[in-house]
mmCIF file of C-alpha atoms in Angstrom:
data_model
loop_
_atom_site.group_PDB
_atom_site.id
_atom_site.type_symbol
_atom_site.label_atom_id
_atom_site.label_comp_id
_atom_site.label_asym_id
_atom_site.label_seq_id
_atom_site.Cartn_x
_atom_site.Cartn_y
_atom_site.Cartn_z
ATOM 1 C CA UNK A 1 63.271 -22.514 36.319
ATOM 2 C CA UNK A 2 62.247 -23.477 39.845
ATOM 3 C CA UNK A 3 61.261 -26.905 41.091
ATOM 4 C CA UNK A 4 57.448 -27.142 41.002
ATOM 5 C CA UNK A 5 57.538 -28.580 44.537
ATOM 6 C CA UNK A 6 59.868 -25.931 45.950
ATOM 7 C CA UNK A 7 59.000 -24.784 49.444
ATOM 8 C CA UNK A 8 56.446 -27.527 50.027
ATOM 9 C CA UNK A 9 58.537 -30.003 52.024
ATOM 10 C CA UNK A 10 62.208 -31.009 51.981
ATOM 11 C CA UNK A 11 64.803 -28.602 50.616
ATOM 12 C CA UNK A 12 65.429 -28.903 46.883
ATOM 13 C CA UNK A 13 68.417 -31.052 45.957
ATOM 14 C CA UNK A 14 69.613 -28.929 43.042
ATOM 15 C CA UNK A 15 68.473 -27.280 39.788
ATOM 16 C CA UNK A 16 65.073 -28.266 38.371
ATOM 17 C CA UNK A 17 66.181 -30.325 35.374
ATOM 18 C CA UNK A 18 63.707 -33.205 35.584
ATOM 19 C CA UNK A 19 60.709 -32.211 33.411
ATOM 20 C CA UNK A 20 57.299 -33.833 33.518
ATOM 21 C CA UNK A 21 57.300 -36.478 30.796
ATOM 22 C CA UNK A 22 53.646 -35.833 29.896
ATOM 23 C CA UNK A 23 53.169 -32.057 29.713
ATOM 24 C CA UNK A 24 56.774 -30.863 29.718
ATOM 25 C CA UNK A 25 55.623 -27.616 31.342
ATOM 26 C CA UNK A 26 56.970 -28.169 34.867
ATOM 27 C CA UNK A 27 60.283 -29.438 36.209
ATOM 28 C CA UNK A 28 61.646 -30.887 39.433
ATOM 29 C CA UNK A 29 64.919 -31.121 41.294
ATOM 30 C CA UNK A 30 64.418 -34.817 42.031
ATOM 31 C CA UNK A 31 62.193 -37.834 41.465
ATOM 32 C CA UNK A 32 60.916 -37.625 45.041
ATOM 33 C CA UNK A 33 59.655 -34.060 44.554
ATOM 34 C CA UNK A 34 58.029 -35.049 41.260
ATOM 35 C CA UNK A 35 56.219 -37.958 42.942
ATOM 36 C CA UNK A 36 55.107 -35.732 45.821
ATOM 37 C CA UNK A 37 53.670 -33.166 43.407
ATOM 38 C CA UNK A 38 51.782 -35.635 41.218
ATOM 39 C CA UNK A 39 48.554 -35.693 43.266
ATOM 40 C CA UNK A 40 48.244 -31.945 42.649
ATOM 41 C CA UNK A 41 49.806 -31.758 39.206
ATOM 42 C CA UNK A 42 47.733 -34.533 37.630
ATOM 43 C CA UNK A 43 44.666 -32.274 37.603
ATOM 44 C CA UNK A 44 46.379 -29.748 35.340
ATOM 45 C CA UNK A 45 48.886 -31.923 33.469
ATOM 46 C CA UNK A 46 46.746 -32.599 30.379
ATOM 47 C CA UNK A 47 45.678 -28.955 30.110
ATOM 48 C CA UNK A 48 49.299 -27.811 30.320
ATOM 49 C CA UNK A 49 50.193 -30.362 27.654
ATOM 50 C CA UNK A 50 47.677 -28.732 25.309
ATOM 51 C CA UNK A 51 48.965 -25.244 26.145
ATOM 52 C CA UNK A 52 52.525 -26.320 25.377
ATOM 53 C CA UNK A 53 51.405 -26.952 21.792
ATOM 54 C CA UNK A 54 50.597 -23.246 21.453
ATOM 55 C CA UNK A 55 53.819 -21.668 22.728
ATOM 56 C CA UNK A 56 54.427 -20.065 19.323
ATOM 57 C CA UNK A 57 51.083 -18.253 19.578
ATOM 58 C CA UNK A 58 51.955 -16.911 23.029
ATOM 59 C CA UNK A 59 55.270 -15.578 21.715
ATOM 60 C CA UNK A 60 53.818 -14.104 18.531
ATOM 61 C CA UNK A 61 54.196 -10.330 18.305
ATOM 62 C CA UNK A 62 54.850 -8.000 15.340
ATOM 63 C CA UNK A 63 57.735 -6.056 16.893
ATOM 64 C CA UNK A 64 61.324 -6.010 15.678
ATOM 65 C CA UNK A 65 62.422 -6.838 19.229
ATOM 66 C CA UNK A 66 59.958 -9.719 19.704
ATOM 67 C CA UNK A 67 62.463 -12.590 19.758
ATOM 68 C CA UNK A 68 64.701 -10.706 22.200
ATOM 69 C CA UNK A 69 61.797 -9.923 24.543
ATOM 70 C CA UNK A 70 60.332 -13.437 24.435
ATOM 71 C CA UNK A 71 62.564 -16.401 23.583
ATOM 72 C CA UNK A 72 65.878 -14.828 24.550
ATOM 73 C CA UNK A 73 64.584 -13.592 27.911
ATOM 74 C CA UNK A 74 63.128 -17.058 28.596
ATOM 75 C CA UNK A 75 66.481 -18.633 27.750
ATOM 76 C CA UNK A 76 68.327 -15.979 29.818
ATOM 77 C CA UNK A 77 70.337 -14.625 26.901
ATOM 78 C CA UNK A 78 68.607 -11.301 27.515
ATOM 79 C CA UNK A 79 66.971 -9.748 30.569
ATOM 80 C CA UNK A 80 64.400 -7.038 31.049
ATOM 81 C CA UNK A 81 67.182 -4.825 32.373
ATOM 82 C CA UNK A 82 69.431 -5.399 29.357
ATOM 83 C CA UNK A 83 66.647 -4.537 26.904
ATOM 84 C CA UNK A 84 65.568 -1.441 28.803
ATOM 85 C CA UNK A 85 69.216 -0.290 28.834
ATOM 86 C CA UNK A 86 69.452 -0.706 25.052
ATOM 87 C CA UNK A 87 66.441 1.583 24.688
ATOM 88 C CA UNK A 88 67.936 4.053 27.177
ATOM 89 C CA UNK A 89 64.954 3.845 29.544
ATOM 90 C CA UNK A 90 66.265 1.594 32.318
ATOM 91 C CA UNK A 91 65.218 2.876 35.766
ATOM 92 C CA UNK A 92 63.655 6.023 34.298
ATOM 93 C CA UNK A 93 60.256 7.527 35.082
ATOM 94 C CA UNK A 94 57.360 5.297 34.089
ATOM 95 C CA UNK A 95 59.792 2.449 33.290
ATOM 96 C CA UNK A 96 61.097 2.239 36.850
ATOM 97 C CA UNK A 97 59.083 -0.837 37.808
ATOM 98 C CA UNK A 98 59.543 -2.794 34.579
ATOM 99 C CA UNK A 99 62.509 -4.843 35.822
ATOM 100 C CA UNK A 100 63.473 -6.657 38.986
ATOM 101 C CA UNK A 101 65.987 -4.035 40.097
ATOM 102 C CA UNK A 102 63.232 -1.437 40.447
ATOM 103 C CA UNK A 103 62.017 -0.252 43.803
ATOM 104 C CA UNK A 104 59.265 -1.988 45.708
ATOM 105 C CA UNK A 105 55.790 -0.959 44.615
ATOM 106 C CA UNK A 106 55.093 0.019 48.223
ATOM 107 C CA UNK A 107 57.809 2.711 48.057
ATOM 108 C CA UNK A 108 55.774 5.150 45.965
ATOM 109 C CA UNK A 109 56.511 8.813 46.495
ATOM 110 C CA UNK A 110 53.140 10.509 46.802
ATOM 111 C CA UNK A 111 54.462 13.447 44.806
ATOM 112 C CA UNK A 112 55.565 11.218 41.937
ATOM 113 C CA UNK A 113 52.387 9.570 40.689
ATOM 114 C CA UNK A 114 51.828 11.834 37.693
ATOM 115 C CA UNK A 115 53.513 13.871 34.970
ATOM 116 C CA UNK A 116 56.149 11.475 33.674
ATOM 117 C CA UNK A 117 57.518 11.493 30.144
ATOM 118 C CA UNK A 118 58.161 8.583 27.807
ATOM 119 C CA UNK A 119 61.937 9.210 27.962
ATOM 120 C CA UNK A 120 61.945 8.396 24.234
ATOM 121 C CA UNK A 121 62.225 10.557 21.069
ATOM 122 C CA UNK A 122 59.025 11.750 19.393
ATOM 123 C CA UNK A 123 59.374 9.225 16.559
ATOM 124 C CA UNK A 124 59.104 6.361 19.068
ATOM 125 C CA UNK A 125 56.092 7.306 21.205
ATOM 126 C CA UNK A 126 52.502 8.634 21.049
ATOM 127 C CA UNK A 127 53.152 12.025 22.657
ATOM 128 C CA UNK A 128 50.576 14.001 20.640
ATOM 129 C CA UNK A 129 47.388 13.721 18.587
ATOM 130 C CA UNK A 130 49.089 12.260 15.494
ATOM 131 C CA UNK A 131 46.628 9.692 14.148
ATOM 132 C CA UNK A 132 45.747 8.910 10.568
ATOM 133 C CA UNK A 133 41.984 9.171 11.337
ATOM 134 C CA UNK A 134 39.556 8.338 14.138
ATOM 135 C CA UNK A 135 39.441 4.579 14.709
ATOM 136 C CA UNK A 136 36.982 3.136 12.209
ATOM 137 C CA UNK A 137 37.117 -0.425 13.521
ATOM 138 C CA UNK A 138 38.074 -2.485 16.545
ATOM 139 C CA UNK A 139 41.852 -2.886 16.495
ATOM 140 C CA UNK A 140 42.619 -6.586 16.686
ATOM 141 C CA UNK A 141 46.351 -6.536 17.493
ATOM 142 C CA UNK A 142 49.400 -4.422 18.220
ATOM 143 C CA UNK A 143 50.337 -4.032 14.550
ATOM 144 C CA UNK A 144 47.025 -2.386 13.637
ATOM 145 C CA UNK A 145 47.241 -0.062 16.608
ATOM 146 C CA UNK A 146 50.879 0.927 15.935
ATOM 147 C CA UNK A 147 50.089 1.661 12.277
ATOM 148 C CA UNK A 148 47.106 3.819 13.235
ATOM 149 C CA UNK A 149 49.149 5.701 15.847
ATOM 150 C CA UNK A 150 52.125 6.091 13.460
ATOM 151 C CA UNK A 151 54.538 4.314 15.828
ATOM 152 C CA UNK A 152 57.413 2.225 14.382
ATOM 153 C CA UNK A 153 57.532 -1.453 15.333
ATOM 154 C CA UNK A 154 60.909 -1.024 17.053
ATOM 155 C CA UNK A 155 59.310 1.179 19.739
ATOM 156 C CA UNK A 156 58.915 -0.393 23.212
ATOM 157 C CA UNK A 157 55.894 1.712 24.267
ATOM 158 C CA UNK A 158 53.638 -1.375 24.153
ATOM 159 C CA UNK A 159 55.387 -2.465 27.358
ATOM 160 C CA UNK A 160 53.380 0.265 29.119
ATOM 161 C CA UNK A 161 50.443 0.726 26.755
ATOM 162 C CA UNK A 162 49.215 -2.802 27.428
ATOM 163 C CA UNK A 163 47.319 -1.312 30.410
ATOM 164 C CA UNK A 164 45.026 1.072 28.438
ATOM 165 C CA UNK A 165 44.914 -1.205 25.382
ATOM 166 C CA UNK A 166 43.731 -4.117 27.540
ATOM 167 C CA UNK A 167 40.937 -1.861 28.816
ATOM 168 C CA UNK A 168 40.140 -0.901 25.219
ATOM 169 C CA UNK A 169 39.985 -4.541 24.107
ATOM 170 C CA UNK A 170 37.860 -5.532 27.124
ATOM 171 C CA UNK A 171 35.341 -2.741 26.473
ATOM 172 C CA UNK A 172 35.115 -3.638 22.799
ATOM 173 C CA UNK A 173 34.648 -7.305 23.716
ATOM 174 C CA UNK A 174 31.981 -6.636 26.346
ATOM 175 C CA UNK A 175 30.097 -3.713 24.805
ATOM 176 C CA UNK A 176 30.762 -3.712 21.061
ATOM 177 C CA UNK A 177 28.393 -1.309 19.335
ATOM 178 C CA UNK A 178 26.627 -0.578 22.637
ATOM 179 C CA UNK A 179 29.372 1.913 23.502
ATOM 180 C CA UNK A 180 27.100 4.564 21.977
ATOM 181 C CA UNK A 181 24.590 3.877 24.784
ATOM 182 C CA UNK A 182 26.896 5.247 27.506
ATOM 183 C CA UNK A 183 25.624 8.853 27.369
ATOM 184 C CA UNK A 184 29.084 10.014 26.287
ATOM 185 C CA UNK A 185 30.782 8.745 29.485
ATOM 186 C CA UNK A 186 32.515 5.425 30.066
ATOM 187 C CA UNK A 187 32.706 4.393 33.726
ATOM 188 C CA UNK A 188 35.454 1.873 34.554
ATOM 189 C CA UNK A 189 36.297 0.278 37.904
ATOM 190 C CA UNK A 190 39.923 -0.860 37.892
ATOM 191 C CA UNK A 191 40.799 -3.247 40.717
ATOM 192 C CA UNK A 192 44.143 -3.901 42.363
ATOM 193 C CA UNK A 193 46.478 -1.366 40.698
ATOM 194 C CA UNK A 194 50.123 -1.612 41.719
ATOM 195 C CA UNK A 195 52.888 -0.394 39.415
ATOM 196 C CA UNK A 196 50.230 1.222 37.215
ATOM 197 C CA UNK A 197 50.098 3.897 39.915
ATOM 198 C CA UNK A 198 53.449 5.189 38.665
ATOM 199 C CA UNK A 199 52.264 4.910 35.044
ATOM 200 C CA UNK A 200 48.927 6.716 35.244
ATOM 201 C CA UNK A 201 49.811 9.041 32.371
ATOM 202 C CA UNK A 202 49.697 6.163 29.863
ATOM 203 C CA UNK A 203 45.924 5.962 30.413
ATOM 204 C CA UNK A 204 45.689 9.203 28.426
ATOM 205 C CA UNK A 205 45.835 6.901 25.397
ATOM 206 C CA UNK A 206 42.161 6.096 26.023
ATOM 207 C CA UNK A 207 41.422 9.610 24.704
ATOM 208 C CA UNK A 208 42.052 8.899 20.996
ATOM 209 C CA UNK A 209 40.755 5.317 21.310
ATOM 210 C CA UNK A 210 37.301 6.515 22.429
ATOM 211 C CA UNK A 211 36.748 9.786 20.541
ATOM 212 C CA UNK A 212 33.818 11.835 21.744
ATOM 213 C CA UNK A 213 33.562 10.009 25.063
ATOM 214 C CA UNK A 214 34.584 11.020 28.555
ATOM 215 C CA UNK A 215 36.382 8.155 30.280
ATOM 216 C CA UNK A 216 36.343 7.928 34.077
ATOM 217 C CA UNK A 217 38.433 5.307 35.896
ATOM 218 C CA UNK A 218 38.157 4.433 39.579
ATOM 219 C CA UNK A 219 41.427 2.820 40.705
ATOM 220 C CA UNK A 220 40.692 0.766 43.833
ATOM 221 C CA UNK A 221 43.191 -1.285 45.813
ATOM 222 C CA UNK A 222 45.276 -1.605 48.982
ATOM 223 C CA UNK A 223 48.434 -0.377 47.200
ATOM 224 C CA UNK A 224 46.997 3.105 46.634
ATOM 225 C CA UNK A 225 49.087 5.332 48.970
ATOM 226 C CA UNK A 226 47.241 6.626 52.015
ATOM 227 C CA UNK A 227 48.172 10.184 51.047
ATOM 228 C CA UNK A 228 46.446 9.739 47.654
ATOM 229 C CA UNK A 229 43.263 8.064 48.899
ATOM 230 C CA UNK A 230 40.287 9.928 47.442
ATOM 231 C CA UNK A 231 42.395 12.114 45.131
ATOM 232 C CA UNK A 232 41.170 12.858 41.610
ATOM 233 C CA UNK A 233 43.108 13.741 38.463
ATOM 234 C CA UNK A 234 42.178 14.796 34.972
ATOM 235 C CA UNK A 235 44.545 13.806 32.182
ATOM 236 C CA UNK A 236 44.695 16.687 29.713
ATOM 237 C CA UNK A 237 47.763 15.745 27.689
ATOM 238 C CA UNK A 238 49.822 12.755 26.593
ATOM 239 C CA UNK A 239 53.108 11.822 28.269
ATOM 240 C CA UNK A 240 55.828 13.908 26.601
ATOM 241 C CA UNK A 241 58.783 12.739 24.538
ATOM 242 C CA UNK A 242 62.380 13.941 24.955
ATOM 243 C CA UNK A 243 62.632 15.687 21.565
ATOM 244 C CA UNK A 244 63.128 19.409 22.182
ATOM 245 C CA UNK A 245 61.294 20.561 19.039
ATOM 246 C CA UNK A 246 58.241 18.289 19.347
ATOM 247 C CA UNK A 247 54.752 19.795 19.372
ATOM 248 C CA UNK A 248 54.172 18.175 22.784
ATOM 249 C CA UNK A 249 56.520 20.834 24.237
ATOM 250 C CA UNK A 250 54.264 23.641 23.050
ATOM 251 C CA UNK A 251 53.406 26.225 25.700
ATOM 252 C CA UNK A 252 50.045 26.772 24.002
ATOM 253 C CA UNK A 253 46.843 25.302 25.392
ATOM 254 C CA UNK A 254 47.006 21.515 25.001
ATOM 255 C CA UNK A 255 43.468 20.926 26.250
ATOM 256 C CA UNK A 256 41.450 18.179 24.591
ATOM 257 C CA UNK A 257 38.383 20.374 24.693
ATOM 258 C CA UNK A 258 35.335 18.976 26.453
ATOM 259 C CA UNK A 259 36.450 15.334 26.289
ATOM 260 C CA UNK A 260 38.328 14.128 29.379
ATOM 261 C CA UNK A 261 40.045 11.107 30.877
ATOM 262 C CA UNK A 262 39.598 11.354 34.625
ATOM 263 C CA UNK A 263 40.999 9.203 37.423
ATOM 264 C CA UNK A 264 40.003 8.742 41.044
ATOM 265 C CA UNK A 265 42.157 6.806 43.519
ATOM 266 C CA UNK A 266 40.669 4.787 46.375
ATOM 267 C CA UNK A 267 42.624 2.851 48.956
ATOM 268 C CA UNK A 268 41.019 -0.396 50.146
ATOM 269 C CA UNK A 269 39.237 -3.450 48.846
ATOM 270 C CA UNK A 270 36.492 -3.265 46.256
ATOM 271 C CA UNK A 271 33.917 -5.184 48.288
ATOM 272 C CA UNK A 272 34.372 -2.734 51.166
ATOM 273 C CA UNK A 273 33.820 0.463 49.162
ATOM 274 C CA UNK A 274 31.591 -0.719 46.286
ATOM 275 C CA UNK A 275 28.380 0.811 47.655
ATOM 276 C CA UNK A 276 30.009 4.217 48.067
ATOM 277 C CA UNK A 277 31.604 4.143 44.612
ATOM 278 C CA UNK A 278 28.478 3.231 42.635
ATOM 279 C CA UNK A 279 26.602 6.210 44.036
ATOM 280 C CA UNK A 280 28.581 8.380 41.617
ATOM 281 C CA UNK A 281 30.137 5.850 39.240
ATOM 282 C CA UNK A 282 28.104 2.806 38.222
ATOM 283 C CA UNK A 283 30.505 0.817 36.020
ATOM 284 C CA UNK A 284 30.203 -0.211 32.396
ATOM 285 C CA UNK A 285 33.270 -2.375 33.016
ATOM 286 C CA UNK A 286 34.922 -3.848 36.120
ATOM 287 C CA UNK A 287 38.417 -5.034 35.293
ATOM 288 C CA UNK A 288 41.151 -6.591 37.426
ATOM 289 C CA UNK A 289 44.334 -6.678 35.313
ATOM 290 C CA UNK A 290 46.600 -9.600 36.268
ATOM 291 C CA UNK A 291 44.642 -9.909 39.532
ATOM 292 C CA UNK A 292 46.960 -12.635 40.760
ATOM 293 C CA UNK A 293 45.236 -15.159 38.511
ATOM 294 C CA UNK A 294 45.621 -14.087 34.900
ATOM 295 C CA UNK A 295 49.353 -14.369 34.260
ATOM 296 C CA UNK A 296 49.601 -18.117 33.736
ATOM 297 C CA UNK A 297 47.362 -20.266 31.564
ATOM 298 C CA UNK A 298 46.816 -22.738 34.423
ATOM 299 C CA UNK A 299 46.024 -19.899 36.841
ATOM 300 C CA UNK A 300 43.432 -18.253 34.605
ATOM 301 C CA UNK A 301 41.628 -21.593 34.338
ATOM 302 C CA UNK A 302 41.666 -21.786 38.134
ATOM 303 C CA UNK A 303 40.430 -18.195 38.410
ATOM 304 C CA UNK A 304 37.621 -18.859 35.937
ATOM 305 C CA UNK A 305 36.606 -21.909 37.961
ATOM 306 C CA UNK A 306 36.442 -19.858 41.161
ATOM 307 C CA UNK A 307 34.199 -17.287 39.460
ATOM 308 C CA UNK A 308 31.775 -19.884 38.079
ATOM 309 C CA UNK A 309 31.720 -21.872 41.333
ATOM 310 C CA UNK A 310 31.053 -18.738 43.396
ATOM 311 C CA UNK A 311 28.372 -17.231 41.149
ATOM 312 C CA UNK A 312 26.832 -20.465 39.902
ATOM 313 C CA UNK A 313 26.912 -19.017 36.391
ATOM 314 C CA UNK A 314 29.065 -19.831 33.367
ATOM 315 C CA UNK A 315 31.504 -17.293 31.963
ATOM 316 C CA UNK A 316 29.940 -14.939 29.440
ATOM 317 C CA UNK A 317 33.362 -14.327 27.943
ATOM 318 C CA UNK A 318 35.460 -17.532 27.866
ATOM 319 C CA UNK A 319 39.209 -17.511 28.387
ATOM 320 C CA UNK A 320 41.008 -16.133 25.352
ATOM 321 C CA UNK A 321 44.447 -14.781 24.535
ATOM 322 C CA UNK A 322 44.683 -11.031 24.984
ATOM 323 C CA UNK A 323 46.067 -9.549 21.724
ATOM 324 C CA UNK A 324 47.294 -6.562 23.745
ATOM 325 C CA UNK A 325 49.222 -8.512 26.397
ATOM 326 C CA UNK A 326 52.567 -7.028 27.396
ATOM 327 C CA UNK A 327 55.075 -8.133 24.721
ATOM 328 C CA UNK A 328 57.878 -9.117 27.090
ATOM 329 C CA UNK A 329 57.905 -12.292 29.175
ATOM 330 C CA UNK A 330 57.891 -12.250 32.943
ATOM 331 C CA UNK A 331 61.292 -13.431 34.139
ATOM 332 C CA UNK A 332 61.824 -16.549 36.270
ATOM 333 C CA UNK A 333 58.509 -18.177 35.412
ATOM 334 C CA UNK A 334 57.530 -21.284 37.380
ATOM 335 C CA UNK A 335 56.602 -23.000 34.093
ATOM 336 C CA UNK A 336 58.256 -23.710 30.775
ATOM 337 C CA UNK A 337 55.246 -21.920 29.339
ATOM 338 C CA UNK A 338 56.057 -18.243 28.728
ATOM 339 C CA UNK A 339 54.252 -15.897 31.111
ATOM 340 C CA UNK A 340 53.025 -12.442 30.053
ATOM 341 C CA UNK A 341 51.384 -9.635 31.972
ATOM 342 C CA UNK A 342 47.665 -9.481 31.094
ATOM 343 C CA UNK A 343 48.082 -12.557 28.902
ATOM 344 C CA UNK A 344 44.532 -13.928 29.082
ATOM 345 C CA UNK A 345 41.089 -12.365 29.416
ATOM 346 C CA UNK A 346 37.852 -13.869 30.696
ATOM 347 C CA UNK A 347 34.785 -12.607 32.480
ATOM 348 C CA UNK A 348 31.063 -12.328 32.872
#
């Protein structure tokens, strides 16, 4: 836990053990730093106090590893690295950027953006078309999705599948039954991708979630490698497992037929290339996962305020907890509130 006033003025005097007596969400190294921060903190103190009452909801997941990935990581009895090692996926393939010892996101190898496996056995991952039936309703949480996809609750794949499942939840929230009005093609503009660029194969999971629809995603952001700017991909299979006898290893045609999930990569900022993109891809959904504002409860409130102040319009979709947030806390949070990737959703 870092001092909430760290880096603002004088050097911190020691560990941040002095918690705010009102909200309890922030801590300081000294009384002087707490006093200095009050003029800024007082605007969010009451809101943080209310959020602190709902910590249990933030940490609530159905997985067998939930307490290890939430409370024990927060209390430093576990780390992301230690959990990934227990699953045998530490520093492997798509999992490479899921802990602090991974490489910098800017070190992408242009030849290594696609065709990764789950590095898990077939019983632990969605590597093929095994579903009980087409989705008949909007999945409301991880448990419903895992049951439908026949994945056991001790599988860590949700740590990566929160990207496509957040898209799924956002589309269902925004469009509902109007998905049938898309002329069989969903157009999505995805802003600011970073480590997702090494996890593109997980977006194949949008195939069974939207049966009968083509899904096209424009990934736009400054972290897209120069050598991949303008490149397009079509996902025609799921990431493979490591089981030698699994059907995903079949040499037969694994095509999904006419339905596709396609991806286009664009380097730059959305406002600079928007006019060019919409010529071919007018979006049903514009989504900015994490976006620098959505990880913390206080930050999503600030982000929502910026949107309403800039547009002069209220949010159409108020801030709410994302049921498909990543089920492992972000380490070294600046708050006593647990922080999750893609934790909150809001928009207009």
